[in-house]
Amino acid sequence: MADGKLVSIDKTVEVLLDKMEKDGVESCWDRHLQQEPRCQYGDLGLCCRHCGQGPCQIDPFGGEQQKGVCGATAETIAARHFIRMIAGGAAAHSDHGRGVAEVFLAAAKGEAKGYEIKDEQKLLTMAMDFGVEIGDKSIEEIAVEVGEIALAQFGQQEGELKYIKKAPLKRQELWHKLGVTPRGVDREIVEIMHRTHIGVDNDYKNLLLQGTRAAIGDGWGGSMIATDLQDALFGTPYPVLGRVNLGVLKEDEVNIIIHGHEPLLSELIVVVSQEKEMLDLATSKGAQGINLVGMCCTGNEILMRHGIPVAGDFLQQEIAIATGAAEAVVVDIQCIMPSLPSVADCYHTKVISTSPKAKFPGATHIEFDEHNALNSAKEIVKTAINNFPNRSRNVNIPKESVDLIAGFSYETINYLLGGMFRASCRPLNDNIINGRIRGIAGVVGCNSVRTRHGEGHVEMVKELIKNDVIVLQTGCSAIDCAKAGLMVPEAAGKYAGSGLAEVCETVGIPPVLHMGSCVDNARILIAATAVIKEGGLGDDISEMPVAGAAPEWMSEKAISIGHYFVASGVYTVFGANFPTLGSKKLTKHLFEELEEQIGGMWGFEPDPVKAAQLMIKHIDKKRKALGIDKTRERVLYDMAMRRELEAV
Ligand code: SF4
Ligand code: MSK
């Protein structure tokens, strides 16, 4: 069995893996050990199964003459595999975005009871971005037009995605020149699947260009649309106090864990779980209340907007059930381990699936339908409450949980830095230029059993903030750094370098900002663009002192995110493992040549501190190119000096 101390920095894992061993329940870490040794062909991106003549495998040490049955080289095989990962990730984000657009449209038409437009300002901003005439139209009319345009972006065949115009001008021009401006979200994903079929595109650089096009369609298309529509529908996040880690589960209440990625149903579960009828039902079953908590990105969504506690990250989903205290784990889509129903079999927990796209043998299915979402939410909450009396004495809720401040949307950061009347990122730019803040890093992504759980995120982020790099976070990475106490304002004085600490203390923000879920990486793109537009830090994201990272990535979505960071001009370092290492040429292209072509490039470094240092080195390179690498003495001008200036 896996040793909790070795596999994770989180004490809850150690405690609950011990419990699982006693209870005779297997965990993902146990299965990870059973999978060792991994197939090296697959690990290095050198196994092709794209036709019935395969699998074909290339020996990484066997020389360049080696080919698959059809003649595909190591470069072709690895590039096809890599961009199919982009297609998978972009499809996941985009299908999420499409689902939100459908619900948004139904809500705008008054066909989805329980939903309403909460942030009219965000809706109006979207309307302007989409070129919708506002005139004297009602909010509902505008919302219908915005919803229709948003939905059409996914299936659009010609032209370019509307949000491309939000990118810096110079970047748009480069994308046009390279022919990677996405026409429609789905079209670029389909074209990847076509080009990677046997005997179509065999030029690894050309294959990668299509990967770039689809990834831009994810970051500046599907994900950005998802984030904006969710903000319009549920409210743009503002700073909110939350709590994180498994200690948020309660001994005497009905614990409902909401896990997955979409906030569509969970927003209504938040409402329903506070209704008197439900609270009375809980009391009648012997519980003191209903304790709603999140997990992974659905958790991040309801944390950002309501301060609902987050029980844990991707790798804590099985151990959360093993506490014996979860009445229900409600799942929608993405990052939900198929093992959950079998873990739940050993406890009283009900796993409730809600999406027709994601069913789990052994789970209870209560389908989400936007036209009837309130009823689904009620049925789910009732099922959980009715399960409370079945809880056994075999309960162990770990003590660990800490405070965090979440809710740092781009709008919030602007407001906090500039105030109500002059909201802007000017103070951020000024502090980057004067060197108090060295640069900006986006540290995002998953957990993987192939690294020590949480260590990559926390060690990397500590190294960055120690060196005055402000960190923006999303996804499970944000959850891990919150668990380590990095997302409270006091963390600035404790962990940040003196320059960053001074800025954070003045503004009253943590040095590590939680910006939301995986689709909310689009917020990071918008924040970076705002910094460019503010002036003084170059004309393009590639000129800024920024870097990105996913030290514990595992999902295809992370590859798509990483590639749209790169395609937007950001140096992006991944840890754990990297899926192209078997092809020297492709890896060189990704890690070196891309910078020349598109301004951003990939990096790979499993040691999180070394990876942070690579990011800092890159940030310093950009500071030098901008001419802001030397600390400037602040000179106070007296009258004589001013007169001298005027005379000149
Ligand atoms: Fe082998 Fe080519 Fe078929 Fe891939 S596409 S399995 S390399 S024959
Ligand atoms: S949930 S994609 S494990 S971040 Fe977004 Fe976490 Fe990665 Fe899923």
Coordinates of N, CA, C and O in Angstrom, one line a residue, residues 42-160:
G42 N 5.0 4.7 -24.5 CA 3.8 5.6 -24.2 C 4.3 6.9 -23.5 O 3.8 8.0 -23.8
D43 N 5.1 6.7 -22.5 CA 5.5 7.8 -21.6 C 6.2 8.9 -22.4 O 6.1 10.1 -22.2
L44 N 7.0 8.5 -23.4 CA 7.8 9.4 -24.2 C 7.1 9.9 -25.4 O 7.6 10.7 -26.2
G45 N 5.9 9.5 -25.7 CA 5.1 9.9 -26.8 C 5.5 9.2 -28.1 O 5.3 9.7 -29.2
L46 N 6.0 7.9 -27.9 CA 6.5 7.2 -29.1 C 5.7 6.0 -29.4 O 6.2 5.0 -30.0
C47 N 4.4 5.9 -29.0 CA 3.6 4.8 -29.3 C 2.4 5.3 -30.1 O 1.7 6.3 -29.7
C48 N 2.2 4.8 -31.2 CA 1.0 5.2 -32.1 C 0.0 4.1 -32.2 O 0.3 3.0 -32.5
R49 N -1.3 4.5 -32.0 CA -2.4 3.5 -32.1 C -3.4 4.1 -33.1 O -4.6 3.8 -32.9
H50 N -3.0 4.9 -34.0 CA -3.9 5.7 -34.8 C -4.5 4.8 -35.9 O -5.4 5.3 -36.7
C51 N -4.0 3.6 -36.1 CA -4.7 2.7 -37.1 C -4.6 1.3 -36.7 O -3.9 1.0 -35.7
G52 N -5.3 0.4 -37.4 CA -5.3 -1.0 -37.0 C -4.0 -1.8 -37.2 O -3.9 -2.9 -36.8
Q53 N -3.1 -1.1 -37.9 CA -1.8 -1.8 -38.1 C -0.9 -1.8 -36.9 O 0.1 -2.4 -36.9
G54 N -1.2 -0.9 -36.0 CA -0.4 -0.7 -34.8 C -0.8 -1.6 -33.7 O -1.5 -2.5 -33.9
P55 N -0.4 -1.3 -32.5 CA 0.4 -0.2 -32.1 C 1.8 -0.3 -32.7 O 2.4 -1.3 -32.8
C56 N 2.4 0.9 -33.1 CA 3.7 1.0 -33.6 C 4.5 1.8 -32.6 O 4.1 2.8 -32.1
Q57 N 5.7 1.3 -32.3 CA 6.5 1.9 -31.2 C 7.9 2.3 -31.8 O 8.5 1.5 -32.5
I58 N 8.4 3.4 -31.4 CA 9.7 3.8 -31.8 C 10.7 3.8 -30.6 O 10.4 4.4 -29.6
D59 N 11.8 3.1 -30.8 CA 12.8 3.1 -29.7 C 13.5 4.4 -29.7 O 14.2 4.8 -30.6
P60 N 13.5 5.1 -28.5 CA 14.1 6.5 -28.5 C 15.6 6.4 -28.7 O 16.2 7.4 -29.1
F61 N 16.2 5.2 -28.5 CA 17.7 5.1 -28.7 C 18.0 4.3 -30.0 O 19.1 4.0 -30.3
G62 N 17.0 4.1 -30.8 CA 17.2 3.2 -31.9 C 17.6 3.9 -33.2 O 17.6 3.2 -34.3
G63 N 17.8 5.2 -33.2 CA 18.2 5.9 -34.4 C 17.1 6.5 -35.2 O 15.9 6.0 -35.1
E64 N 17.4 7.4 -36.0 CA 16.4 8.2 -36.7 C 15.7 7.5 -37.9 O 14.7 7.9 -38.3
Q65 N 16.3 6.4 -38.3 CA 15.7 5.6 -39.4 C 14.5 4.9 -39.0 O 13.7 4.4 -39.9
Q66 N 14.2 4.8 -37.7 CA 13.0 4.0 -37.3 C 11.7 4.6 -37.7 O 11.6 5.8 -37.5
K67 N 10.8 3.8 -38.1 CA 9.5 4.3 -38.5 C 8.4 3.3 -38.1 O 8.6 2.1 -37.9
G68 N 7.1 3.8 -38.0 CA 6.0 3.0 -37.8 C 5.7 2.3 -39.1 O 6.3 2.6 -40.2
V69 N 4.7 1.3 -39.1 CA 4.4 0.6 -40.3 C 4.2 1.5 -41.5 O 4.7 1.2 -42.6
C70 N 3.5 2.6 -41.3 CA 3.1 3.5 -42.4 C 4.3 4.4 -42.8 O 4.2 5.1 -43.8
G71 N 5.3 4.4 -42.0 CA 6.5 5.3 -42.3 C 6.5 6.5 -41.4 O 7.4 7.4 -41.6
A72 N 5.6 6.6 -40.4 CA 5.5 7.7 -39.5 C 6.8 7.7 -38.7 O 7.2 6.7 -38.1
T73 N 7.4 8.9 -38.6 CA 8.7 9.0 -37.8 C 8.3 9.3 -36.3 O 7.2 9.6 -36.0
A74 N 9.4 9.4 -35.5 CA 9.2 9.7 -34.1 C 8.5 11.1 -33.9 O 7.6 11.3 -33.1
E75 N 9.0 12.0 -34.8 CA 8.4 13.4 -34.7 C 6.9 13.4 -35.0 O 6.1 14.0 -34.4
T76 N 6.6 12.7 -36.1 CA 5.2 12.7 -36.5 C 4.3 12.0 -35.4 O 3.3 12.6 -35.0
I77 N 4.8 10.9 -34.9 CA 4.0 10.2 -33.9 C 3.9 11.1 -32.6 O 2.7 11.2 -32.1
A78 N 5.0 11.7 -32.2 CA 4.9 12.5 -30.9 C 4.1 13.7 -31.2 O 3.3 14.1 -30.3
A79 N 4.2 14.4 -32.3 CA 3.4 15.6 -32.6 C 1.9 15.3 -32.7 O 1.1 16.0 -32.2
R80 N 1.6 14.2 -33.3 CA 0.2 13.8 -33.5 C -0.4 13.6 -32.1 O -1.5 14.0 -31.8
H81 N 0.4 12.9 -31.3 CA -0.1 12.6 -29.9 C -0.3 13.8 -29.1 O -1.3 14.0 -28.4
F82 N 0.7 14.7 -29.2 CA 0.7 16.0 -28.5 C -0.6 16.8 -28.8 O -1.3 17.3 -28.0
I83 N -0.8 17.0 -30.1 CA -1.9 17.9 -30.5 C -3.3 17.2 -30.3 O -4.3 17.8 -30.1
R84 N -3.3 15.8 -30.3 CA -4.5 15.2 -29.9 C -4.8 15.4 -28.4 O -6.0 15.5 -28.0
M85 N -3.8 15.6 -27.6 CA -4.0 16.0 -26.2 C -4.6 17.4 -26.2 O -5.5 17.7 -25.4
I86 N -4.1 18.3 -27.0 CA -4.7 19.6 -27.1 C -6.1 19.5 -27.5 O -7.0 20.2 -26.9
A87 N -6.4 18.7 -28.5 CA -7.8 18.6 -28.9 C -8.7 18.1 -27.8 O -9.8 18.6 -27.6
G88 N -8.2 17.1 -27.0 CA -9.0 16.6 -25.9 C -9.2 17.7 -24.8 O -10.4 17.8 -24.3
G89 N -8.2 18.4 -24.5 CA -8.3 19.4 -23.5 C -9.2 20.6 -24.0 O -10.1 21.0 -23.2
A90 N -9.0 21.0 -25.2 CA -9.8 22.1 -25.7 C -11.3 21.7 -25.9 O -12.2 22.5 -25.6
A91 N -11.5 20.4 -26.2 CA -12.9 19.9 -26.4 C -13.6 20.0 -25.0 O -14.7 20.3 -24.9
A92 N -12.8 19.6 -24.0 CA -13.4 19.5 -22.6 C -13.8 20.9 -22.2 O -15.0 21.2 -21.7
H93 N -12.9 21.9 -22.3 CA -13.2 23.2 -21.9 C -14.4 23.8 -22.8 O -15.3 24.5 -22.3
S94 N -14.3 23.5 -24.1 CA -15.3 24.1 -25.0 C -16.7 23.5 -24.8 O -17.6 24.3 -24.9
D95 N -16.7 22.2 -24.5 CA -18.0 21.6 -24.3 C -18.6 22.2 -23.0 O -19.8 22.3 -22.9
H96 N -17.8 22.4 -22.0 CA -18.2 23.1 -20.8 C -18.8 24.5 -21.2 O -19.9 24.9 -20.8
G97 N -18.0 25.2 -22.0 CA -18.5 26.6 -22.4 C -19.8 26.5 -23.1 O -20.7 27.4 -22.9
R98 N -19.9 25.5 -24.0 CA -21.2 25.4 -24.8 C -22.3 25.1 -23.8 O -23.4 25.7 -24.0
G99 N -22.1 24.3 -22.9 CA -23.2 24.0 -21.9 C -23.6 25.2 -21.1 O -24.8 25.4 -20.9
V100 N -22.6 26.0 -20.8 CA -23.0 27.3 -20.1 C -23.8 28.2 -21.0 O -24.8 28.8 -20.6
A101 N -23.3 28.3 -22.3 CA -24.0 29.1 -23.2 C -25.5 28.7 -23.4 O -26.4 29.5 -23.5
E102 N -25.7 27.4 -23.4 CA -27.1 26.9 -23.6 C -27.9 27.3 -22.4 O -29.1 27.7 -22.6
V103 N -27.4 27.1 -21.2 CA -28.2 27.5 -20.0 C -28.4 29.0 -20.0 O -29.5 29.5 -19.6
F104 N -27.3 29.7 -20.3 CA -27.4 31.2 -20.3 C -28.6 31.7 -21.3 O -29.4 32.5 -20.9
L105 N -28.6 31.1 -22.4 CA -29.6 31.4 -23.4 C -31.0 31.1 -22.9 O -32.0 31.9 -23.0
A106 N -31.1 29.9 -22.3 CA -32.4 29.5 -21.8 C -32.8 30.4 -20.7 O -34.0 30.8 -20.6
A107 N -31.9 30.8 -19.8 CA -32.2 31.8 -18.7 C -32.6 33.1 -19.3 O -33.6 33.7 -18.8
A108 N -31.9 33.6 -20.4 CA -32.3 34.9 -21.0 C -33.7 34.9 -21.5 O -34.4 35.9 -21.5
K109 N -34.1 33.7 -22.0 CA -35.4 33.6 -22.6 C -36.5 33.3 -21.6 O -37.6 33.1 -21.9
G110 N -36.1 33.2 -20.3 CA -37.0 32.9 -19.3 C -37.4 31.5 -19.2 O -38.5 31.1 -18.7
E111 N -36.6 30.6 -19.8 CA -37.0 29.2 -19.9 C -36.3 28.3 -18.9 O -36.4 27.1 -18.9
A112 N -35.5 28.9 -18.0 CA -34.7 28.1 -17.0 C -35.0 28.7 -15.7 O -34.3 29.6 -15.2
K113 N -36.0 28.1 -15.0 CA -36.4 28.7 -13.7 C -35.2 28.5 -12.7 O -34.5 27.5 -12.6
G114 N -35.0 29.6 -11.9 CA -33.9 29.5 -10.9 C -32.7 30.3 -11.3 O -31.9 30.6 -10.5
Y115 N -32.6 30.6 -12.7 CA -31.4 31.3 -13.1 C -31.8 32.7 -13.5 O -32.9 33.0 -14.0
E116 N -30.9 33.7 -13.3 CA -31.2 35.1 -13.7 C -29.8 35.7 -14.0 O -28.8 35.2 -13.6
I117 N -29.8 36.8 -14.8 CA -28.6 37.5 -15.0 C -28.2 38.3 -13.8 O -28.9 39.2 -13.4
K118 N -27.1 37.9 -13.1 CA -26.7 38.6 -11.9 C -25.8 39.8 -12.1 O -25.7 40.7 -11.3
D119 N -25.0 39.7 -13.2 CA -24.0 40.8 -13.4 C -24.3 41.5 -14.7 O -23.8 41.1 -15.8
E120 N -25.1 42.5 -14.7 CA -25.5 43.2 -15.9 C -24.3 43.9 -16.5 O -24.2 44.0 -17.8
Q121 N -23.4 44.4 -15.7 CA -22.2 45.1 -16.2 C -21.4 44.1 -17.1 O -21.0 44.5 -18.2
K122 N -21.2 42.9 -16.6 CA -20.5 41.9 -17.4 C -21.2 41.6 -18.7 O -20.6 41.5 -19.7
L123 N -22.5 41.5 -18.6 CA -23.3 41.2 -19.8 C -23.1 42.4 -20.8 O -22.9 42.1 -22.0
L124 N -23.1 43.6 -20.4 CA -23.0 44.7 -21.3 C -21.6 44.8 -21.9 O -21.4 45.1 -23.1
T125 N -20.6 44.4 -21.1 CA -19.2 44.3 -21.6 C -19.1 43.3 -22.7 O -18.6 43.5 -23.8
M126 N -19.8 42.1 -22.5 CA -19.8 41.1 -23.5 C -20.5 41.6 -24.8 O -20.1 41.3 -25.9
A127 N -21.6 42.3 -24.5 CA -22.4 42.8 -25.7 C -21.5 43.7 -26.5 O -21.5 43.6 -27.8
M128 N -20.7 44.5 -25.9 CA -19.9 45.4 -26.7 C -18.8 44.6 -27.4 O -18.5 44.9 -28.5
D129 N -18.2 43.6 -26.7 CA -17.2 42.8 -27.4 C -17.8 42.1 -28.6 O -17.1 41.8 -29.6
F130 N -19.0 41.7 -28.5 CA -19.7 40.9 -29.6 C -20.3 41.9 -30.6 O -20.9 41.4 -31.6
G131 N -20.2 43.2 -30.4 CA -20.8 44.1 -31.3 C -22.3 44.2 -31.3 O -22.9 44.5 -32.3
V132 N -22.9 43.9 -30.2 CA -24.4 43.9 -30.1 C -24.8 45.4 -29.8 O -24.3 46.0 -29.0
E133 N -25.7 45.9 -30.6 CA -26.3 47.2 -30.4 C -27.1 47.2 -29.1 O -28.0 46.3 -28.9
I134 N -26.8 48.1 -28.2 CA -27.5 48.1 -27.0 C -28.8 49.0 -27.0 O -29.9 48.5 -26.7
G135 N -28.6 50.2 -27.5 CA -29.8 51.1 -27.7 C -30.7 51.1 -26.4 O -30.2 51.2 -25.3
D136 N -32.0 51.0 -26.7 CA -32.9 50.9 -25.5 C -33.4 49.5 -25.3 O -34.5 49.3 -24.8
K137 N -32.6 48.5 -25.7 CA -33.1 47.1 -25.5 C -33.1 46.7 -24.1 O -32.2 47.3 -23.3
S138 N -33.9 45.8 -23.7 CA -34.0 45.4 -22.3 C -32.8 44.4 -22.0 O -32.2 43.9 -23.0
I139 N -32.5 44.2 -20.8 CA -31.4 43.3 -20.4 C -31.6 41.9 -21.0 O -30.7 41.3 -21.5
E140 N -32.9 41.5 -20.9 CA -33.2 40.2 -21.4 C -32.9 40.1 -22.9 O -32.4 39.1 -23.4
E141 N -33.3 41.1 -23.7 CA -33.1 41.1 -25.1 C -31.6 41.1 -25.4 O -31.1 40.3 -26.3
I142 N -30.9 41.9 -24.7 CA -29.4 41.9 -24.9 C -28.8 40.5 -24.6 O -28.0 40.0 -25.3
A143 N -29.3 39.9 -23.5 CA -28.8 38.6 -23.0 C -29.1 37.5 -24.1 O -28.3 36.7 -24.4
V144 N -30.3 37.6 -24.7 CA -30.6 36.6 -25.8 C -29.6 36.8 -26.9 O -29.0 35.8 -27.4
E145 N -29.3 38.0 -27.3 CA -28.4 38.2 -28.5 C -27.0 37.7 -28.1 O -26.3 37.1 -28.9
V146 N -26.6 38.1 -26.9 CA -25.2 37.7 -26.4 C -25.1 36.2 -26.4 O -24.2 35.6 -26.8
G147 N -26.2 35.5 -25.8 CA -26.2 34.1 -25.7 C -26.1 33.4 -27.1 O -25.4 32.4 -27.3
E148 N -26.9 34.0 -28.0 CA -26.9 33.3 -29.4 C -25.5 33.5 -30.0 O -25.0 32.5 -30.7
I149 N -24.9 34.7 -29.9 CA -23.6 34.8 -30.5 C -22.6 33.9 -29.8 O -21.8 33.3 -30.5
A150 N -22.6 33.9 -28.5 CA -21.7 33.0 -27.8 C -21.8 31.6 -28.2 O -20.8 30.9 -28.5
L151 N -23.0 31.1 -28.3 CA -23.2 29.7 -28.8 C -22.7 29.5 -30.2 O -22.1 28.4 -30.5
A152 N -22.9 30.5 -31.0 CA -22.5 30.3 -32.4 C -21.0 30.3 -32.6 O -20.5 29.8 -33.6
Q153 N -20.3 30.8 -31.6 CA -18.8 30.8 -31.7 C -18.2 29.4 -31.8 O -17.2 29.2 -32.3
F154 N -18.9 28.5 -31.1 CA -18.4 27.1 -31.1 C -18.5 26.4 -32.5 O -17.5 25.8 -32.9
G155 N -19.6 26.7 -33.2 CA -19.8 26.0 -34.5 C -19.4 26.9 -35.7 O -19.6 26.5 -36.8
Q156 N -18.9 28.1 -35.4 CA -18.5 29.0 -36.5 C -17.5 28.3 -37.5 O -16.5 27.7 -37.0
Q157 N -17.7 28.5 -38.8 CA -16.9 27.9 -39.8 C -15.8 28.8 -40.4 O -14.8 28.4 -40.9
E158 N -16.2 30.1 -40.5 CA -15.3 31.0 -41.2 C -15.0 32.2 -40.4 O -15.6 32.4 -39.3
G159 N -14.1 33.1 -40.9 CA -13.8 34.3 -40.1 C -12.9 34.0 -38.9 O -12.0 33.1 -39.0
E160 N -13.1 34.7 -37.9 CA -12.3 34.5 -36.6 C -13.2 34.7 -35.4 O -14.2 35.4 -35.4

